[in-house]
Amino acid sequence: MPTYRSREIVKLTRDPFGVRSERSAVIISSATRPREADRNSERTHTVTPLTKDLDTFSDHPWAVVLDKSNSTIGADLDGDSVAEVWETLPVTNSAIDDQITRLTEDANREIAKAHATMVLDDDP
């Protein structure tokens, strides 16, 4: 089974929200967890889903807009995307279909800042 690392953008085998047939996501952590999500030995990653719906989500204070070319190393994304930090979730290796590309360090830093902003936000 392939090994995936932080900053890799991957295609999930299914959209965890059931909105579309597939969903891409960025791996924000591939560190070992105290207990695997499905209680077996399969590696679990924390991912932040991506969406191409910039009209709806790009103005959100926690959104990170990723340029399809400038935010990646290697292959381009299909289009500009928004990292939906408010939807971060764990997935196992079997939920990942394939690696698409890898984020730049700057783009990854922006996602980390957005997560910090979300966690530290006092506004109810």
mmCIF file with all atom_site columns, C-alpha atoms in Angstrom:
data_model
loop_
_atom_site.group_PDB
_atom_site.id
_atom_site.type_symbol
_atom_site.label_atom_id
_atom_site.label_alt_id
_atom_site.label_comp_id
_atom_site.label_asym_id
_atom_site.label_entity_id
_atom_site.label_seq_id
_atom_site.pdbx_PDB_ins_code
_atom_site.Cartn_x
_atom_site.Cartn_y
_atom_site.Cartn_z
_atom_site.occupancy
_atom_site.B_iso_or_equiv
_atom_site.pdbx_formal_charge
_atom_site.auth_seq_id
_atom_site.auth_comp_id
_atom_site.auth_asym_id
_atom_site.auth_atom_id
_atom_site.pdbx_PDB_model_num
ATOM 1   C CA . MET A 1 1   ? 0.000   0.000  0.000   1.00 0.00 ? 1   MET A CA 1
ATOM 2   C CA . PRO A 1 2   ? 1.362   3.461  -0.883  1.00 0.00 ? 2   PRO A CA 1
ATOM 3   C CA . THR A 1 3   ? 2.707   5.773  1.777   1.00 0.00 ? 3   THR A CA 1
ATOM 4   C CA . TYR A 1 4   ? 1.226   9.268  1.729   1.00 0.00 ? 4   TYR A CA 1
ATOM 5   C CA . ARG A 1 5   ? 2.818   12.313 3.350   1.00 0.00 ? 5   ARG A CA 1
ATOM 6   C CA . SER A 1 6   ? 1.782   15.718 4.628   1.00 0.00 ? 6   SER A CA 1
ATOM 7   C CA . ARG A 1 7   ? 1.221   18.355 1.896   1.00 0.00 ? 7   ARG A CA 1
ATOM 8   C CA . GLU A 1 8   ? 0.165   15.769 -0.671  1.00 0.00 ? 8   GLU A CA 1
ATOM 9   C CA . ILE A 1 9   ? -3.108  16.395 -2.452  1.00 0.00 ? 9   ILE A CA 1
ATOM 10  C CA . VAL A 1 10  ? -4.920  13.119 -2.899  1.00 0.00 ? 10  VAL A CA 1
ATOM 11  C CA . LYS A 1 11  ? -8.094  11.881 -4.534  1.00 0.00 ? 11  LYS A CA 1
ATOM 12  C CA . LEU A 1 12  ? -10.390 10.179 -2.047  1.00 0.00 ? 12  LEU A CA 1
ATOM 13  C CA . THR A 1 13  ? -12.235 7.001  -3.053  1.00 0.00 ? 13  THR A CA 1
ATOM 14  C CA . ARG A 1 14  ? -15.525 8.729  -2.171  1.00 0.00 ? 14  ARG A CA 1
ATOM 15  C CA . ASP A 1 15  ? -16.724 12.140 -1.070  1.00 0.00 ? 15  ASP A CA 1
ATOM 16  C CA . PRO A 1 16  ? -17.132 11.913 2.740   1.00 0.00 ? 16  PRO A CA 1
ATOM 17  C CA . PHE A 1 17  ? -20.024 14.394 2.486   1.00 0.00 ? 17  PHE A CA 1
ATOM 18  C CA . GLY A 1 18  ? -21.864 12.560 -0.311  1.00 0.00 ? 18  GLY A CA 1
ATOM 19  C CA . VAL A 1 19  ? -22.050 15.730 -2.416  1.00 0.00 ? 19  VAL A CA 1
ATOM 20  C CA . ARG A 1 20  ? -20.193 14.414 -5.471  1.00 0.00 ? 20  ARG A CA 1
ATOM 21  C CA . SER A 1 21  ? -18.702 11.175 -6.734  1.00 0.00 ? 21  SER A CA 1
ATOM 22  C CA . GLU A 1 22  ? -15.151 12.083 -5.750  1.00 0.00 ? 22  GLU A CA 1
ATOM 23  C CA . ARG A 1 23  ? -13.357 14.633 -3.605  1.00 0.00 ? 23  ARG A CA 1
ATOM 24  C CA . SER A 1 24  ? -9.764  15.755 -3.403  1.00 0.00 ? 24  SER A CA 1
ATOM 25  C CA . ALA A 1 25  ? -8.108  16.636 -0.099  1.00 0.00 ? 25  ALA A CA 1
ATOM 26  C CA . VAL A 1 26  ? -4.761  17.751 1.234   1.00 0.00 ? 26  VAL A CA 1
ATOM 27  C CA . ILE A 1 27  ? -3.051  15.611 3.859   1.00 0.00 ? 27  ILE A CA 1
ATOM 28  C CA . ILE A 1 28  ? -2.300  17.928 6.760   1.00 0.00 ? 28  ILE A CA 1
ATOM 29  C CA . SER A 1 29  ? -0.947  15.244 9.068   1.00 0.00 ? 29  SER A CA 1
ATOM 30  C CA . SER A 1 30  ? 0.227   11.738 8.481   1.00 0.00 ? 30  SER A CA 1
ATOM 31  C CA . ALA A 1 31  ? 1.576   11.268 11.976  1.00 0.00 ? 31  ALA A CA 1
ATOM 32  C CA . THR A 1 32  ? 0.641   8.077  13.739  1.00 0.00 ? 32  THR A CA 1
ATOM 33  C CA . ARG A 1 33  ? -2.406  8.411  15.966  1.00 0.00 ? 33  ARG A CA 1
ATOM 34  C CA . PRO A 1 34  ? -2.730  6.807  19.420  1.00 0.00 ? 34  PRO A CA 1
ATOM 35  C CA . ARG A 1 35  ? -5.471  4.596  17.971  1.00 0.00 ? 35  ARG A CA 1
ATOM 36  C CA . GLU A 1 36  ? -6.320  4.112  14.318  1.00 0.00 ? 36  GLU A CA 1
ATOM 37  C CA . ALA A 1 37  ? -9.700  5.483  13.202  1.00 0.00 ? 37  ALA A CA 1
ATOM 38  C CA . ASP A 1 38  ? -11.048 2.089  12.251  1.00 0.00 ? 38  ASP A CA 1
ATOM 39  C CA . ARG A 1 39  ? -9.403  0.274  15.183  1.00 0.00 ? 39  ARG A CA 1
ATOM 40  C CA . ASN A 1 40  ? -7.077  -1.784 13.033  1.00 0.00 ? 40  ASN A CA 1
ATOM 41  C CA . SER A 1 41  ? -3.517  -1.249 11.914  1.00 0.00 ? 41  SER A CA 1
ATOM 42  C CA . GLU A 1 42  ? -4.358  0.760  8.788   1.00 0.00 ? 42  GLU A CA 1
ATOM 43  C CA . ARG A 1 43  ? -2.570  4.111  8.683   1.00 0.00 ? 43  ARG A CA 1
ATOM 44  C CA . THR A 1 44  ? -4.789  7.136  9.287   1.00 0.00 ? 44  THR A CA 1
ATOM 45  C CA . HIS A 1 45  ? -4.228  10.641 7.915   1.00 0.00 ? 45  HIS A CA 1
ATOM 46  C CA . THR A 1 46  ? -5.864  13.930 8.816   1.00 0.00 ? 46  THR A CA 1
ATOM 47  C CA . VAL A 1 47  ? -7.075  15.647 5.654   1.00 0.00 ? 47  VAL A CA 1
ATOM 48  C CA . THR A 1 48  ? -8.616  18.952 4.701   1.00 0.00 ? 48  THR A CA 1
ATOM 49  C CA . PRO A 1 49  ? -11.043 18.566 1.783   1.00 0.00 ? 49  PRO A CA 1
ATOM 50  C CA . LEU A 1 50  ? -10.866 20.819 -1.261  1.00 0.00 ? 50  LEU A CA 1
ATOM 51  C CA . THR A 1 51  ? -13.680 22.333 -3.307  1.00 0.00 ? 51  THR A CA 1
ATOM 52  C CA . LYS A 1 52  ? -13.751 24.156 -6.635  1.00 0.00 ? 52  LYS A CA 1
ATOM 53  C CA . ASP A 1 53  ? -16.805 26.150 -5.490  1.00 0.00 ? 53  ASP A CA 1
ATOM 54  C CA . LEU A 1 54  ? -14.946 29.433 -5.090  1.00 0.00 ? 54  LEU A CA 1
ATOM 55  C CA . ASP A 1 55  ? -18.152 31.487 -5.402  1.00 0.00 ? 55  ASP A CA 1
ATOM 56  C CA . THR A 1 56  ? -19.580 29.960 -2.226  1.00 0.00 ? 56  THR A CA 1
ATOM 57  C CA . PHE A 1 57  ? -16.513 29.369 -0.059  1.00 0.00 ? 57  PHE A CA 1
ATOM 58  C CA . SER A 1 58  ? -13.582 31.627 -1.024  1.00 0.00 ? 58  SER A CA 1
ATOM 59  C CA . ASP A 1 59  ? -14.769 34.626 1.023   1.00 0.00 ? 59  ASP A CA 1
ATOM 60  C CA . HIS A 1 60  ? -15.023 32.658 4.267   1.00 0.00 ? 60  HIS A CA 1
ATOM 61  C CA . PRO A 1 61  ? -12.493 33.901 6.868   1.00 0.00 ? 61  PRO A CA 1
ATOM 62  C CA . TRP A 1 62  ? -10.997 30.409 7.243   1.00 0.00 ? 62  TRP A CA 1
ATOM 63  C CA . ALA A 1 63  ? -10.884 29.572 3.541   1.00 0.00 ? 63  ALA A CA 1
ATOM 64  C CA . VAL A 1 64  ? -7.574  29.184 1.759   1.00 0.00 ? 64  VAL A CA 1
ATOM 65  C CA . VAL A 1 65  ? -7.718  29.670 -1.994  1.00 0.00 ? 65  VAL A CA 1
ATOM 66  C CA . LEU A 1 66  ? -5.231  27.481 -3.826  1.00 0.00 ? 66  LEU A CA 1
ATOM 67  C CA . ASP A 1 67  ? -4.066  28.509 -7.279  1.00 0.00 ? 67  ASP A CA 1
ATOM 68  C CA . LYS A 1 68  ? -4.184  25.470 -9.568  1.00 0.00 ? 68  LYS A CA 1
ATOM 69  C CA . SER A 1 69  ? -0.535  25.980 -10.625 1.00 0.00 ? 69  SER A CA 1
ATOM 70  C CA . ASN A 1 70  ? 1.233   28.273 -8.166  1.00 0.00 ? 70  ASN A CA 1
ATOM 71  C CA . SER A 1 71  ? 0.153   26.413 -5.016  1.00 0.00 ? 71  SER A CA 1
ATOM 72  C CA . THR A 1 72  ? 1.460   23.036 -6.171  1.00 0.00 ? 72  THR A CA 1
ATOM 73  C CA . ILE A 1 73  ? 4.726   21.284 -6.896  1.00 0.00 ? 73  ILE A CA 1
ATOM 74  C CA . GLY A 1 74  ? 4.544   18.982 -9.906  1.00 0.00 ? 74  GLY A CA 1
ATOM 75  C CA . ALA A 1 75  ? 1.150   18.459 -11.509 1.00 0.00 ? 75  ALA A CA 1
ATOM 76  C CA . ASP A 1 76  ? -1.441  21.237 -11.509 1.00 0.00 ? 76  ASP A CA 1
ATOM 77  C CA . LEU A 1 77  ? -4.843  20.909 -9.897  1.00 0.00 ? 77  LEU A CA 1
ATOM 78  C CA . ASP A 1 78  ? -7.821  20.683 -12.281 1.00 0.00 ? 78  ASP A CA 1
ATOM 79  C CA . GLY A 1 79  ? -8.745  24.220 -11.252 1.00 0.00 ? 79  GLY A CA 1
ATOM 80  C CA . ASP A 1 80  ? -8.339  26.798 -8.514  1.00 0.00 ? 80  ASP A CA 1
ATOM 81  C CA . SER A 1 81  ? -9.663  25.339 -5.263  1.00 0.00 ? 81  SER A CA 1
ATOM 82  C CA . VAL A 1 82  ? -10.550 26.252 -1.709  1.00 0.00 ? 82  VAL A CA 1
ATOM 83  C CA . ALA A 1 83  ? -9.168  24.305 1.258   1.00 0.00 ? 83  ALA A CA 1
ATOM 84  C CA . GLU A 1 84  ? -12.149 23.778 3.567   1.00 0.00 ? 84  GLU A CA 1
ATOM 85  C CA . VAL A 1 85  ? -10.405 23.811 6.949   1.00 0.00 ? 85  VAL A CA 1
ATOM 86  C CA . TRP A 1 86  ? -13.767 23.660 8.768   1.00 0.00 ? 86  TRP A CA 1
ATOM 87  C CA . GLU A 1 87  ? -14.291 20.161 7.266   1.00 0.00 ? 87  GLU A CA 1
ATOM 88  C CA . THR A 1 88  ? -11.021 18.533 8.409   1.00 0.00 ? 88  THR A CA 1
ATOM 89  C CA . LEU A 1 89  ? -11.371 14.815 9.144   1.00 0.00 ? 89  LEU A CA 1
ATOM 90  C CA . PRO A 1 90  ? -9.426  11.546 9.515   1.00 0.00 ? 90  PRO A CA 1
ATOM 91  C CA . VAL A 1 91  ? -9.237  9.040  6.657   1.00 0.00 ? 91  VAL A CA 1
ATOM 92  C CA . THR A 1 92  ? -7.487  5.714  6.365   1.00 0.00 ? 92  THR A CA 1
ATOM 93  C CA . ASN A 1 93  ? -5.141  4.730  3.541   1.00 0.00 ? 93  ASN A CA 1
ATOM 94  C CA . SER A 1 94  ? -7.916  2.684  1.937   1.00 0.00 ? 94  SER A CA 1
ATOM 95  C CA . ALA A 1 95  ? -10.004 5.886  1.554   1.00 0.00 ? 95  ALA A CA 1
ATOM 96  C CA . ILE A 1 96  ? -7.297  7.359  -0.689  1.00 0.00 ? 96  ILE A CA 1
ATOM 97  C CA . ASP A 1 97  ? -7.420  6.517  -4.380  1.00 0.00 ? 97  ASP A CA 1
ATOM 98  C CA . ASP A 1 98  ? -4.267  8.238  -5.605  1.00 0.00 ? 98  ASP A CA 1
ATOM 99  C CA . GLN A 1 99  ? -1.917  11.178 -5.141  1.00 0.00 ? 99  GLN A CA 1
ATOM 100 C CA . ILE A 1 100 ? -2.650  14.121 -7.450  1.00 0.00 ? 100 ILE A CA 1
ATOM 101 C CA . THR A 1 101 ? 0.136   16.572 -6.603  1.00 0.00 ? 101 THR A CA 1
ATOM 102 C CA . ARG A 1 102 ? 1.898   18.202 -3.641  1.00 0.00 ? 102 ARG A CA 1
ATOM 103 C CA . LEU A 1 103 ? 1.362   21.612 -2.022  1.00 0.00 ? 103 LEU A CA 1
ATOM 104 C CA . THR A 1 104 ? 4.095   24.203 -1.829  1.00 0.00 ? 104 THR A CA 1
ATOM 105 C CA . GLU A 1 105 ? 5.391   25.034 1.643   1.00 0.00 ? 105 GLU A CA 1
ATOM 106 C CA . ASP A 1 106 ? 3.793   28.503 1.379   1.00 0.00 ? 106 ASP A CA 1
ATOM 107 C CA . ALA A 1 107 ? 0.354   27.070 0.547   1.00 0.00 ? 107 ALA A CA 1
ATOM 108 C CA . ASN A 1 108 ? 0.686   24.579 3.388   1.00 0.00 ? 108 ASN A CA 1
ATOM 109 C CA . ARG A 1 109 ? 1.607   27.411 5.764   1.00 0.00 ? 109 ARG A CA 1
ATOM 110 C CA . GLU A 1 110 ? -1.559  29.310 4.734   1.00 0.00 ? 110 GLU A CA 1
ATOM 111 C CA . ILE A 1 111 ? -3.677  26.236 5.527   1.00 0.00 ? 111 ILE A CA 1
ATOM 112 C CA . ALA A 1 112 ? -1.956  25.925 8.923   1.00 0.00 ? 112 ALA A CA 1
ATOM 113 C CA . LYS A 1 113 ? -2.684  29.611 9.645   1.00 0.00 ? 113 LYS A CA 1
ATOM 114 C CA . ALA A 1 114 ? -6.335  29.108 8.678   1.00 0.00 ? 114 ALA A CA 1
ATOM 115 C CA . HIS A 1 115 ? -6.603  26.167 11.077  1.00 0.00 ? 115 HIS A CA 1
ATOM 116 C CA . ALA A 1 116 ? -5.091  28.300 13.851  1.00 0.00 ? 116 ALA A CA 1
ATOM 117 C CA . THR A 1 117 ? -7.518  31.132 13.077  1.00 0.00 ? 117 THR A CA 1
ATOM 118 C CA . MET A 1 118 ? -10.447 28.702 13.211  1.00 0.00 ? 118 MET A CA 1
ATOM 119 C CA . VAL A 1 119 ? -9.334  27.228 16.553  1.00 0.00 ? 119 VAL A CA 1
ATOM 120 C CA . LEU A 1 120 ? -8.614  30.620 18.130  1.00 0.00 ? 120 LEU A CA 1
ATOM 121 C CA . ASP A 1 121 ? -11.773 32.336 16.814  1.00 0.00 ? 121 ASP A CA 1
ATOM 122 C CA . ASP A 1 122 ? -13.835 33.626 19.782  1.00 0.00 ? 122 ASP A CA 1
ATOM 123 C CA . ASP A 1 123 ? -16.818 34.696 17.681  1.00 0.00 ? 123 ASP A CA 1
ATOM 124 C CA . PRO A 1 124 ? -19.778 32.383 18.413  1.00 0.00 ? 124 PRO A CA 1
#
